[in-house]
PDB file of C-alpha atoms and ligand atoms in Angstrom:
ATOM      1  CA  UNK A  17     -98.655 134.368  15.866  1.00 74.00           C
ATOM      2  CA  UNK A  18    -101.895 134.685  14.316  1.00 89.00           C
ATOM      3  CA  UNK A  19    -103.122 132.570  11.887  1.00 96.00           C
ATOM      4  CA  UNK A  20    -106.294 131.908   9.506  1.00 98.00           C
ATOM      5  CA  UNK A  21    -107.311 127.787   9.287  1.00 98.00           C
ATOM      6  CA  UNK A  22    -109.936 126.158   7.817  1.00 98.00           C
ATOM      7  CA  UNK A  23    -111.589 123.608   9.422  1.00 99.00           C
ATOM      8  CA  UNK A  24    -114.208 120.867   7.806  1.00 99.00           C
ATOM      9  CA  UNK A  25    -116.968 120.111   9.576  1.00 98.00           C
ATOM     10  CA  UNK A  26    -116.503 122.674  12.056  1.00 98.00           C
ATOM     11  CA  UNK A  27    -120.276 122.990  13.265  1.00 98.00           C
ATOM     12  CA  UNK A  28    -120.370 120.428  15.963  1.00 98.00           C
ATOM     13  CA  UNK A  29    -118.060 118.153  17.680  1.00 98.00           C
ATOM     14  CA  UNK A  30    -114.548 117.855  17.532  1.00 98.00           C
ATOM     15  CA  UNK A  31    -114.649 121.010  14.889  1.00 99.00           C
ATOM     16  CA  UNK A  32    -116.422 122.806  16.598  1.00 98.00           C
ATOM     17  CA  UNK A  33    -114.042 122.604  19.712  1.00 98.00           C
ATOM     18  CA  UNK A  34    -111.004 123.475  17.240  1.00 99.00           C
ATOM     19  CA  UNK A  35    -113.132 126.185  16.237  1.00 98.00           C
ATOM     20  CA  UNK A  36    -113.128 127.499  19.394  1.00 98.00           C
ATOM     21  CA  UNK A  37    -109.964 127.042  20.604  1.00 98.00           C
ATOM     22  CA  UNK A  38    -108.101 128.609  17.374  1.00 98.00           C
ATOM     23  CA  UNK A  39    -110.329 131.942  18.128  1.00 98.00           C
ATOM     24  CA  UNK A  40    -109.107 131.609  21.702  1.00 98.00           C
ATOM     25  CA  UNK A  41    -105.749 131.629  20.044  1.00 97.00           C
ATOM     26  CA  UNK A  42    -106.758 134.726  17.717  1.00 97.00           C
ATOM     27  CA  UNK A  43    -106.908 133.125  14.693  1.00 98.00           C
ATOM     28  CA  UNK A  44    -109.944 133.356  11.967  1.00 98.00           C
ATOM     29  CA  UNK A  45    -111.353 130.200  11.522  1.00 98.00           C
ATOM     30  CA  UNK A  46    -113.268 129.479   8.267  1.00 98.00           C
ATOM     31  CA  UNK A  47    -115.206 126.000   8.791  1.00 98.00           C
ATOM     32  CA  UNK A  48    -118.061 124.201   6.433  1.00 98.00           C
ATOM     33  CA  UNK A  49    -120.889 122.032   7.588  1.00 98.00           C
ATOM     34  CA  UNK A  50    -122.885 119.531   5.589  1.00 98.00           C
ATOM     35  CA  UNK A  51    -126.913 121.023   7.073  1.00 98.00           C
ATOM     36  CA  UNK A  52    -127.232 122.408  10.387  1.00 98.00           C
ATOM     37  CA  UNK A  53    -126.771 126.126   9.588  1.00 98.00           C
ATOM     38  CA  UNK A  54    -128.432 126.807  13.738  1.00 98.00           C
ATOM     39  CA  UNK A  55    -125.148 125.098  14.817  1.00 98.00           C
ATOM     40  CA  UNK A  56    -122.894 126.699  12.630  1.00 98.00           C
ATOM     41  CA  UNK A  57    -124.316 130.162  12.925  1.00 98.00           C
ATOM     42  CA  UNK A  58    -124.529 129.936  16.771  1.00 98.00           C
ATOM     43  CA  UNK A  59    -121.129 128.981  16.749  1.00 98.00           C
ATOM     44  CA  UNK A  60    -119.846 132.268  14.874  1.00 98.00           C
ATOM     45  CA  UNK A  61    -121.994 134.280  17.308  1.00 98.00           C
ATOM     46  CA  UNK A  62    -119.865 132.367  20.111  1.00 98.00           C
ATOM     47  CA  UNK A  63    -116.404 133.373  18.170  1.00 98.00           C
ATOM     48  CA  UNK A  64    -117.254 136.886  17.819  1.00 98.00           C
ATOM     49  CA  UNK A  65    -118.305 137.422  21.150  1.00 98.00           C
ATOM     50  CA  UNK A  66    -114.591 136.093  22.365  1.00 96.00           C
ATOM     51  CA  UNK A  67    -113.880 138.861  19.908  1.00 97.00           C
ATOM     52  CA  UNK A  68    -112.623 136.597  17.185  1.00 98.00           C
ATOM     53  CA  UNK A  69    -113.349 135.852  13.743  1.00 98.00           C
ATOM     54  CA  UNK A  70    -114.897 133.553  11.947  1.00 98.00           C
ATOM     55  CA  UNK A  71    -117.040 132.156   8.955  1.00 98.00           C
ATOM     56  CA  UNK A  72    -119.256 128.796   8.056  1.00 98.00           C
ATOM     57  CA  UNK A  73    -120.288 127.646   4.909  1.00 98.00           C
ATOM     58  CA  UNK A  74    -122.751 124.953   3.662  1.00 98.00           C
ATOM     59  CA  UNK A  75    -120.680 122.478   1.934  1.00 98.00           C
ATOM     60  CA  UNK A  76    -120.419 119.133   1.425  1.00 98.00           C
ATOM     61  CA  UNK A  77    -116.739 117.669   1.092  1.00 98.00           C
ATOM     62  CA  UNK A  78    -117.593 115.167  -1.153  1.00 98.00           C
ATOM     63  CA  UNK A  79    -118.900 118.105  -3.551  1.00 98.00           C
ATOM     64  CA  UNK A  80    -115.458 119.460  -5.625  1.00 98.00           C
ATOM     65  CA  UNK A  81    -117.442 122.803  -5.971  1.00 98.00           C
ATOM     66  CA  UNK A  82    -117.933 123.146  -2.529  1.00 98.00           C
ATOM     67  CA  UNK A  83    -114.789 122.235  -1.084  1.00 98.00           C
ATOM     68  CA  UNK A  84    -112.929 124.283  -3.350  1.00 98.00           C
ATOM     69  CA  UNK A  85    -115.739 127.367  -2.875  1.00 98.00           C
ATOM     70  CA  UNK A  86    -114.778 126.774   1.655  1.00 98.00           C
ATOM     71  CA  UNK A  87    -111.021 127.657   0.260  1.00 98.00           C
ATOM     72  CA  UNK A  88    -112.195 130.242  -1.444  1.00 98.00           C
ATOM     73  CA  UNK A  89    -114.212 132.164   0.712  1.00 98.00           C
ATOM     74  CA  UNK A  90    -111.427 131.529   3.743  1.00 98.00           C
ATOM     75  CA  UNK A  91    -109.017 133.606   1.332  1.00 97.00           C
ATOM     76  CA  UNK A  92    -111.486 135.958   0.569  1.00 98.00           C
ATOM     77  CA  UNK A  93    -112.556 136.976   4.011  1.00 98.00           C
ATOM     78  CA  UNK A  94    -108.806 136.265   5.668  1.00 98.00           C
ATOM     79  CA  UNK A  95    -106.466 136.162   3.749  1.00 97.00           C
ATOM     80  CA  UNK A  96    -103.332 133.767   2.702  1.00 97.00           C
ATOM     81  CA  UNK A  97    -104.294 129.872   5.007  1.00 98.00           C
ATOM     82  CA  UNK A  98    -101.877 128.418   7.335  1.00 98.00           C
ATOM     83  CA  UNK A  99    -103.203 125.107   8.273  1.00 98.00           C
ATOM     84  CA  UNK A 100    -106.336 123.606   7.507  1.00 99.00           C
ATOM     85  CA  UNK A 101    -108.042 120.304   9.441  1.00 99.00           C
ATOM     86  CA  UNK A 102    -109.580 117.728   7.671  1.00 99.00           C
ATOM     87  CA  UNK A 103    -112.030 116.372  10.158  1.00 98.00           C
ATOM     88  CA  UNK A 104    -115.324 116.420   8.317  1.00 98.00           C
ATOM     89  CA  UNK A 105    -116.548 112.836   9.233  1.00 98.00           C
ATOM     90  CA  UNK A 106    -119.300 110.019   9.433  1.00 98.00           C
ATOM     91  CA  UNK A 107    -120.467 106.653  11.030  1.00 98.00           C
ATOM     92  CA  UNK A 108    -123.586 104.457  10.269  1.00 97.00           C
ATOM     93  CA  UNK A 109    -125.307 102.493  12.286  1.00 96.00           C
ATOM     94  CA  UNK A 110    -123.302  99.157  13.293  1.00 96.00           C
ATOM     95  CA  UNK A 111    -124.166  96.390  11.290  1.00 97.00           C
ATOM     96  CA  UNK A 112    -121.776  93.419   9.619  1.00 98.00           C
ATOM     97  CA  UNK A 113    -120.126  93.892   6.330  1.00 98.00           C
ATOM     98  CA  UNK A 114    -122.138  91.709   5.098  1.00 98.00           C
ATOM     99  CA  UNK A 115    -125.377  93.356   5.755  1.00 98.00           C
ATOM    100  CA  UNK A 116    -123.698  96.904   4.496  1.00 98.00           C
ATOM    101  CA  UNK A 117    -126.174  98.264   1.659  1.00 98.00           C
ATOM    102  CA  UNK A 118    -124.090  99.303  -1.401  1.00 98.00           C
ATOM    103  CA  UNK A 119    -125.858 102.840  -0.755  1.00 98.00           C
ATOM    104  CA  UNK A 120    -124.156 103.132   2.320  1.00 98.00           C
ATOM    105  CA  UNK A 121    -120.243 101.610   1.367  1.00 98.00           C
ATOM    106  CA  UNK A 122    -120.335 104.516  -1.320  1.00 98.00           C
ATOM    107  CA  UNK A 123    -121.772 106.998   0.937  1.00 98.00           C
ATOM    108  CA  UNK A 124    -118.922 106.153   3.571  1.00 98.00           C
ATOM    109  CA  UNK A 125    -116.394 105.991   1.062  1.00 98.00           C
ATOM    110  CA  UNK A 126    -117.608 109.503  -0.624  1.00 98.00           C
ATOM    111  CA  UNK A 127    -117.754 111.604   2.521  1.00 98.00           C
ATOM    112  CA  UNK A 128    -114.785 110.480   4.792  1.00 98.00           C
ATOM    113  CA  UNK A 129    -112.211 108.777   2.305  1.00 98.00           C
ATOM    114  CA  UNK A 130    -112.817 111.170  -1.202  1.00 98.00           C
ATOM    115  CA  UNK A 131    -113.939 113.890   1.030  1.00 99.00           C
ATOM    116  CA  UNK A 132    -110.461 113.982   3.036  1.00 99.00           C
ATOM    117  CA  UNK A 133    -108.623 113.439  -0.209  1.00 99.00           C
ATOM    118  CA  UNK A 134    -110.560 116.514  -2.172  1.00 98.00           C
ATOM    119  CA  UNK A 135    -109.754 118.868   1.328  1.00 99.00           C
ATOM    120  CA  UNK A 136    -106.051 117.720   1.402  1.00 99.00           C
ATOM    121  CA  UNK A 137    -105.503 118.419  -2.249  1.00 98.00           C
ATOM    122  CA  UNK A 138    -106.874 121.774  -1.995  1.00 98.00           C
ATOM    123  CA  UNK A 139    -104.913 122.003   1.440  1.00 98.00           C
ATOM    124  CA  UNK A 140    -101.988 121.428  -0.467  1.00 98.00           C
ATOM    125  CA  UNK A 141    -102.820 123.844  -3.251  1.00 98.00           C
ATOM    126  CA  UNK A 142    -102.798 126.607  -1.057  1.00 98.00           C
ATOM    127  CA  UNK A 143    -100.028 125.791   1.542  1.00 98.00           C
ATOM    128  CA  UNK A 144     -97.562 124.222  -0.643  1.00 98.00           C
ATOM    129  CA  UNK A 145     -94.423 126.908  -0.977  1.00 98.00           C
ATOM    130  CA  UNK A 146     -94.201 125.102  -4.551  1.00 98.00           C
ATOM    131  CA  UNK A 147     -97.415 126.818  -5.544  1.00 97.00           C
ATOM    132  CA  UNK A 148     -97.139 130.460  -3.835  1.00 92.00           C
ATOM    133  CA  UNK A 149     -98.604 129.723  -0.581  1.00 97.00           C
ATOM    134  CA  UNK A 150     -96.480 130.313   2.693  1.00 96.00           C
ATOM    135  CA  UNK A 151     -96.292 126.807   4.053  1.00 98.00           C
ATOM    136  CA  UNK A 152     -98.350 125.601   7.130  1.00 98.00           C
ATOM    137  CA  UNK A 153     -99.765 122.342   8.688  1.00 98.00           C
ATOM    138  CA  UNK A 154    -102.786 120.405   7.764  1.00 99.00           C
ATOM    139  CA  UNK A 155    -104.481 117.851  10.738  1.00 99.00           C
ATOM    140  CA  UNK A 156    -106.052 114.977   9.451  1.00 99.00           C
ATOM    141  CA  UNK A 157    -108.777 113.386  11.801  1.00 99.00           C
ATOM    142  CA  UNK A 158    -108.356 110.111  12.122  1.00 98.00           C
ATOM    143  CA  UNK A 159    -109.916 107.671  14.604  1.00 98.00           C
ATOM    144  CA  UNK A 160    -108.910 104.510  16.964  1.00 98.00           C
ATOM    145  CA  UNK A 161    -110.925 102.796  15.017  1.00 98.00           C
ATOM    146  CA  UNK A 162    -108.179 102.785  12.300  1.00 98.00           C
ATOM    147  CA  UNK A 163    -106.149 100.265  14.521  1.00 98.00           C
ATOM    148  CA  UNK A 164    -108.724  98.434  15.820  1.00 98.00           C
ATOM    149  CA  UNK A 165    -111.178  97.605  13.467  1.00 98.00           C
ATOM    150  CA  UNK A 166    -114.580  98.170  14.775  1.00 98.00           C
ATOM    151  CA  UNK A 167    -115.566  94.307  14.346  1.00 98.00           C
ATOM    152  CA  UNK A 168    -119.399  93.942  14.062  1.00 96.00           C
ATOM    153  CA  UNK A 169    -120.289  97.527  14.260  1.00 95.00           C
ATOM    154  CA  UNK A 170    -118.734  99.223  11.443  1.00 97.00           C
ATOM    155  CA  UNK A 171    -115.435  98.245   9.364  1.00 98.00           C
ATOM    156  CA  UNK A 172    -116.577 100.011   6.318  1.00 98.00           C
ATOM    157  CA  UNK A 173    -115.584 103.455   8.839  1.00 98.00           C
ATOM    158  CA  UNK A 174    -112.713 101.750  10.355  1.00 98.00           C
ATOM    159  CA  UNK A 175    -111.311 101.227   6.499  1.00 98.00           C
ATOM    160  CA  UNK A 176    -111.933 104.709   5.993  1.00 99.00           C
ATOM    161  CA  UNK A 177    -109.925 105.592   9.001  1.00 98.00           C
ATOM    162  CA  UNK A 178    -107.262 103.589   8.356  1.00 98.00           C
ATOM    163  CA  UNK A 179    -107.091 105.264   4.336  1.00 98.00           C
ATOM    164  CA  UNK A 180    -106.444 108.577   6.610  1.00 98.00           C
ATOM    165  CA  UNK A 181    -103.415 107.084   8.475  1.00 98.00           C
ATOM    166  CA  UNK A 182    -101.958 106.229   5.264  1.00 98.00           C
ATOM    167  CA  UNK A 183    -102.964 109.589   3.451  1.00 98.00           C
ATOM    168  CA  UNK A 184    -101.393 111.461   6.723  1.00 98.00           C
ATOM    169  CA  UNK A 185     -97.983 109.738   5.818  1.00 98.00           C
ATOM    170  CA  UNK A 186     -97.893 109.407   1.893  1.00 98.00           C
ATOM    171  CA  UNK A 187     -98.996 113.694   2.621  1.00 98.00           C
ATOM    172  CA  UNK A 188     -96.377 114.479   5.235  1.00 99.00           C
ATOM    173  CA  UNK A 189     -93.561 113.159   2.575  1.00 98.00           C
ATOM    174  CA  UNK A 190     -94.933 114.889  -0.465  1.00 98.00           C
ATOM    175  CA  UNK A 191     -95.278 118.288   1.179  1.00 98.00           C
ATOM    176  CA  UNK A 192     -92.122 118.136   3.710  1.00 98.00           C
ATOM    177  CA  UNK A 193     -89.932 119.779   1.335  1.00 98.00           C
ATOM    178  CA  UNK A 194     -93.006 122.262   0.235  1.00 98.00           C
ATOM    179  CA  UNK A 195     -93.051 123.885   3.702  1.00 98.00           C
ATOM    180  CA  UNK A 196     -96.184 121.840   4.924  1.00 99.00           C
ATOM    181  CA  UNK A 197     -96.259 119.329   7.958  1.00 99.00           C
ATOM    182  CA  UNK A 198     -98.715 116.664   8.038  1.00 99.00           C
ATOM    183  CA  UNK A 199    -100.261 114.910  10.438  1.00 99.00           C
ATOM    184  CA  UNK A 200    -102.850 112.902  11.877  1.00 99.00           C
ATOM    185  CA  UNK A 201    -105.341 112.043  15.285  1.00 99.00           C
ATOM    186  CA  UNK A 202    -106.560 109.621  16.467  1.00 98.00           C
ATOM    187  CA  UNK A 203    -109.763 110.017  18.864  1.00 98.00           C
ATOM    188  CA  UNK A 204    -110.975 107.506  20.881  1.00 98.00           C
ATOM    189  CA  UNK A 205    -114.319 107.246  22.486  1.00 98.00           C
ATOM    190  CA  UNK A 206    -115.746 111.011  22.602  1.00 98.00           C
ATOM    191  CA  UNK A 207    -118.298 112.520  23.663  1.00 97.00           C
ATOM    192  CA  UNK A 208    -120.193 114.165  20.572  1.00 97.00           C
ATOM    193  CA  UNK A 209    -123.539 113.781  18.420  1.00 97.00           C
ATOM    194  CA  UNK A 210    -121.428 111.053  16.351  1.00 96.00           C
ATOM    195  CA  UNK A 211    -122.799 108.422  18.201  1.00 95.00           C
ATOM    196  CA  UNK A 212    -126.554 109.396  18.075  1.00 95.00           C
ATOM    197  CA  UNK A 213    -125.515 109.244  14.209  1.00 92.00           C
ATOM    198  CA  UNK A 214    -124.636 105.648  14.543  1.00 90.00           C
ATOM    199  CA  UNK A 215    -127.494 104.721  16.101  1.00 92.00           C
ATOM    200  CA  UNK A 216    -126.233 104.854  19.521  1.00 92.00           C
ATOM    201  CA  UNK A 217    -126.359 108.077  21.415  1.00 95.00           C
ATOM    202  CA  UNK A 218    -124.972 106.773  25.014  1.00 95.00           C
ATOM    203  CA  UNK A 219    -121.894 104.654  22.921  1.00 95.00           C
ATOM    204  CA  UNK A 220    -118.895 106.909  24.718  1.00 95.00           C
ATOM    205  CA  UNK A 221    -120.194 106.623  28.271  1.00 95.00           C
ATOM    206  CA  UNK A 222    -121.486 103.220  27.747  1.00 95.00           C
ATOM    207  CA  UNK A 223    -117.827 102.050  26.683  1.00 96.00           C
ATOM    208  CA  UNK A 224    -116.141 104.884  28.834  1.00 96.00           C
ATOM    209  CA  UNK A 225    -115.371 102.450  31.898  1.00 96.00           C
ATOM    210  CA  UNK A 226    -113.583 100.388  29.776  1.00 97.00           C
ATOM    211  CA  UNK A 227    -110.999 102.889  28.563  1.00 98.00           C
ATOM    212  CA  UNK A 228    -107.497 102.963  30.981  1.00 98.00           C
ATOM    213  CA  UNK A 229    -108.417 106.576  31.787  1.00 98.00           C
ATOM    214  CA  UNK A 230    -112.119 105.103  33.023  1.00 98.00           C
ATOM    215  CA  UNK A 231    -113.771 108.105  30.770  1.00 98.00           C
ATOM    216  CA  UNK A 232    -115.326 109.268  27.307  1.00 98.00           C
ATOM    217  CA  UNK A 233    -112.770 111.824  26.267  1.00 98.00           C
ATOM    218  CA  UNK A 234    -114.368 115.839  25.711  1.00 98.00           C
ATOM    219  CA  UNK A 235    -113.879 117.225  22.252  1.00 98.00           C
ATOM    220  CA  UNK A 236    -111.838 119.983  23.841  1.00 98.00           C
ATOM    221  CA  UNK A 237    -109.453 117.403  24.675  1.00 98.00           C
ATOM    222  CA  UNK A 238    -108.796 116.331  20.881  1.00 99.00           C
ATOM    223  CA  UNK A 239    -109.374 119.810  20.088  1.00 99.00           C
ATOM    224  CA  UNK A 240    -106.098 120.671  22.297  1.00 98.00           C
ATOM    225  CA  UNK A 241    -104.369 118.267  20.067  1.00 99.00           C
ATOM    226  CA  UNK A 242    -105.514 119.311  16.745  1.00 99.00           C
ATOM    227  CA  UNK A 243    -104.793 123.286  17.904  1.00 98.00           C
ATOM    228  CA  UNK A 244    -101.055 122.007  19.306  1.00 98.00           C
ATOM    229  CA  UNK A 245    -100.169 119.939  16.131  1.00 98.00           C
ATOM    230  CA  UNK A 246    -101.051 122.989  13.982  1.00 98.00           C
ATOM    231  CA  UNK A 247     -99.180 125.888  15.947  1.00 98.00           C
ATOM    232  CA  UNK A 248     -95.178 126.693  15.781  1.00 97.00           C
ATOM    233  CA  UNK A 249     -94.814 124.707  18.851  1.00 98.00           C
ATOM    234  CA  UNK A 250     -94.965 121.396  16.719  1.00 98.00           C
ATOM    235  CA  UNK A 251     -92.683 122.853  14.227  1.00 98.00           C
ATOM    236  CA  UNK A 252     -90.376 119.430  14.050  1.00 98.00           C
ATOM    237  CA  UNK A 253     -94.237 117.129  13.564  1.00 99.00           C
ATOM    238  CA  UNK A 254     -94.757 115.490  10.508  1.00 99.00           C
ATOM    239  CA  UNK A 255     -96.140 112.126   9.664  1.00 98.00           C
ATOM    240  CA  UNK A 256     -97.122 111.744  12.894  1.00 98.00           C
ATOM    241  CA  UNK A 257    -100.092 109.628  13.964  1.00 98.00           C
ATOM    242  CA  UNK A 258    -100.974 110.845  17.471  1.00 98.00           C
ATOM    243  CA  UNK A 259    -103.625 108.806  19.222  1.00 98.00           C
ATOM    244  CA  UNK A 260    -106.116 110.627  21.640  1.00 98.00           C
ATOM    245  CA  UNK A 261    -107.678 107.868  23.330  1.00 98.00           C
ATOM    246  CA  UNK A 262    -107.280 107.534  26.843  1.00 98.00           C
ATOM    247  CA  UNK A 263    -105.146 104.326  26.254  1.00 98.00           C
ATOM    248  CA  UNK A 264    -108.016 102.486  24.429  1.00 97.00           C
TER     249      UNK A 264
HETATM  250  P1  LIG B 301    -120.125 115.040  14.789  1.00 54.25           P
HETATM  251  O1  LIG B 301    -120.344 115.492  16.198  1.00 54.25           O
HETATM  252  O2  LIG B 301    -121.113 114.128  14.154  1.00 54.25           O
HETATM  253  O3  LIG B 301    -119.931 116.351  13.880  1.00 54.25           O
HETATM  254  C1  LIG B 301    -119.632 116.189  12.533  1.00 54.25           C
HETATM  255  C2  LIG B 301    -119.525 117.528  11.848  1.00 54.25           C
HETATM  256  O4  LIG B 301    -119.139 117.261  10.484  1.00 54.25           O
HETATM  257  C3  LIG B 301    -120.836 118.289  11.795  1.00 54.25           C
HETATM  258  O5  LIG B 301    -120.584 119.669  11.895  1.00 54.25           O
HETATM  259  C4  LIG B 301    -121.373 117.956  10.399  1.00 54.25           C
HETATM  260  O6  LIG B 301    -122.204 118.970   9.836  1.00 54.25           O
HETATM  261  C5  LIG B 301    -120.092 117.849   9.615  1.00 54.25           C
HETATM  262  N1  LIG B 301    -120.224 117.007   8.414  1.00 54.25           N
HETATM  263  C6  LIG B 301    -120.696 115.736   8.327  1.00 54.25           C
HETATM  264  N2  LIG B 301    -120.669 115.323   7.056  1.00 54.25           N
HETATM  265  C7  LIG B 301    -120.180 116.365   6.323  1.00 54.25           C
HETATM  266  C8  LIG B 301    -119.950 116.552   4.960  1.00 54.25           C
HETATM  267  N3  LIG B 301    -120.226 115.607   4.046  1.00 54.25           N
HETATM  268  N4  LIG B 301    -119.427 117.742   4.555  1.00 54.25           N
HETATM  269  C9  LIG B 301    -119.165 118.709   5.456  1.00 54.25           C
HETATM  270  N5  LIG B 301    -119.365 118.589   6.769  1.00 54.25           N
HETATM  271  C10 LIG B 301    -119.887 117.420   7.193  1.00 54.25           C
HETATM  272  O7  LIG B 301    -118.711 114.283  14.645  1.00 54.25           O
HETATM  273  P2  LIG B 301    -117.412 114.312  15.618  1.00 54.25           P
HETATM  274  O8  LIG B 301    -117.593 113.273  16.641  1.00 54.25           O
HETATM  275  O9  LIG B 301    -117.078 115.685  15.988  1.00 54.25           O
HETATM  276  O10 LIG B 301    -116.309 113.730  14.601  1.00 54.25           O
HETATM  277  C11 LIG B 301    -115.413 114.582  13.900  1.00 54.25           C
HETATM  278  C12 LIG B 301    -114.343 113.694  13.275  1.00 54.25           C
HETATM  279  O11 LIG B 301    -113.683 112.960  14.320  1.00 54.25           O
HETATM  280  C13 LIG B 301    -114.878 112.658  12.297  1.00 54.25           C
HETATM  281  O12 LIG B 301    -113.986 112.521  11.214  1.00 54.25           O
HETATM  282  C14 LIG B 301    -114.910 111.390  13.114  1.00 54.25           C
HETATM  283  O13 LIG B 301    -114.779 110.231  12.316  1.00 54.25           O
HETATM  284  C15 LIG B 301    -113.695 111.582  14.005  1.00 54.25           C
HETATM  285  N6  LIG B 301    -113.745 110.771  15.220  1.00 54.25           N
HETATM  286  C16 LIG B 301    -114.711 110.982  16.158  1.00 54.25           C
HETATM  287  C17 LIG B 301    -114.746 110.169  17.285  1.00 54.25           C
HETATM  288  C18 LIG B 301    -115.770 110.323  18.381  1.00 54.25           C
HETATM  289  O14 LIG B 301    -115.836 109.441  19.274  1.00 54.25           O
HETATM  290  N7  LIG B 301    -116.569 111.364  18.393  1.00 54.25           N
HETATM  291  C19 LIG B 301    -113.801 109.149  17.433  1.00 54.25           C
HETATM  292  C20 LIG B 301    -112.846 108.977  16.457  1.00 54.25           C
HETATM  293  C21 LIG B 301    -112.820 109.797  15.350  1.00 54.25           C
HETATM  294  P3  LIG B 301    -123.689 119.297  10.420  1.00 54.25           P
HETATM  295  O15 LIG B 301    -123.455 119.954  11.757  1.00 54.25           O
HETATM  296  O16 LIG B 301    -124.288 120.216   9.421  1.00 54.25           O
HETATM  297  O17 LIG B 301    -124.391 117.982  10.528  1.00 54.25           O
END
């Protein structure tokens, strides 16, 4: 059945993927990006050339105005939503806790814990049956770190990740009986630009051998989660936690 989703941080990465696999799918995909309009514009070229639809905004989730103006221009251009992913996300370079700048805590905290929670409120706005949306699913992108911790490189994102888990379940109750399932990933070591972001653009490989599967994993691979967890096919999902990790 076709479908319209939004997805944050769709340019690059893990979004993008979803992106591209929910056109596959033929549904319109309406994503936001926080800068790199190249990205995001090459990547609507790439959707309408598999005949699909699709839209990106400049936005940052951290911005109310902006988050709520992604909604709004995904209901504009297609319609009522039927699942949205929360995946906008950042690291910084790895560094003890107790070397973090303040600067950077709040910037962490802003984009990838406040962030999620501004997406998923407006997620549940316009899925919830309770406010005249249709129901739906919403995929929250979590990480590994969550469990594990990320000693010596970067708790302040692990803490962040592990605010998601709990958002995913706290979410999945409140909007069960509302017609909405909830839930969340978990990637593992993947292979995107994330990792030049933190300072350390050869991370997933470096790491890779150490994972039980011996790899990185491809965004396409947590994309194929993301896409599954949203479609009919996981119609009895919610609250799950699904970790994507090769066995890390
Ligand atoms: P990525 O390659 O760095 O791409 C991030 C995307 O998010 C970009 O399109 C970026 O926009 C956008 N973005 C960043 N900050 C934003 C903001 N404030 N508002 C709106 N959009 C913003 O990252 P990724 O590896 O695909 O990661 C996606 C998600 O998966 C994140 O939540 C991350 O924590 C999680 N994750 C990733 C891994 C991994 O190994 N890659 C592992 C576990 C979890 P621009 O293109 O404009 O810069």
């Amino acid at each position: 059945m076709s479908k319209t989703i939004i997805i944050t941080g769709g340019g690059r990465g893990i979004g993008r993927a979803c992106a591209v696999l929910a056109a596959k799918r033929g549904w319109s995909v309406a994503f936001n990006y926080r800068s790199n309009k190249p990205a995001a514009d090459a990547l609507v070229a790439e959707i309408e050339a598999l005949g699909g639809k699709a839209i990106g905004i400049q936005g940052d989730v951290s911005n109310e105005a902006e988050t709520q103006a992604l909604f709004a221009v995904a209901r504009a251009a297609f319609g009522a939503i039927d699942g949205v992913i929360i995946n906008a996300g950042i690291v910084a370079p790895g560094a003890q806790v107790a070397d973090m700048s303040f600067e950077r805590l709040q910037t962490m905290i802003n984009i990838n814990v406040l962030g999620a929670l501004l997406t998923a409120r407006e997620a549940a706005r316009a899925l919830s049956t309770k406010r005249n949306g249709k129901g739906g699913a919403i995929v929250v992108m979590s990480s590994a770190a969550a469990r594990l911790g990320s000693p010596g490189e970067y708790v302040d994102y692990a803490a962040t990740k592990g605010a998601m888990d709990t958002m995913t379940i706290g979410l999945a109750k409140e909007l069960g009986p509302e017609g909405v399932r909830v839930n969340a990933i978990r990637p593992g070591l993947i292979d995107t630009e994330i990792h030049a972001s933190g300072g350390q653009p050869d991370r997933a490989f470096a790491l890779g051998p150490t994972v039980p599967l011996g790899r990185p994993g491809q965004a396409e691979e947590v994309a194929a989660a993301a896409i599954w967890l949203l479609s009919d096919d996981a119609s009895y999902v919610t609250g799950a936690v699904l970790d994507v990790t090769g066995g890390r």
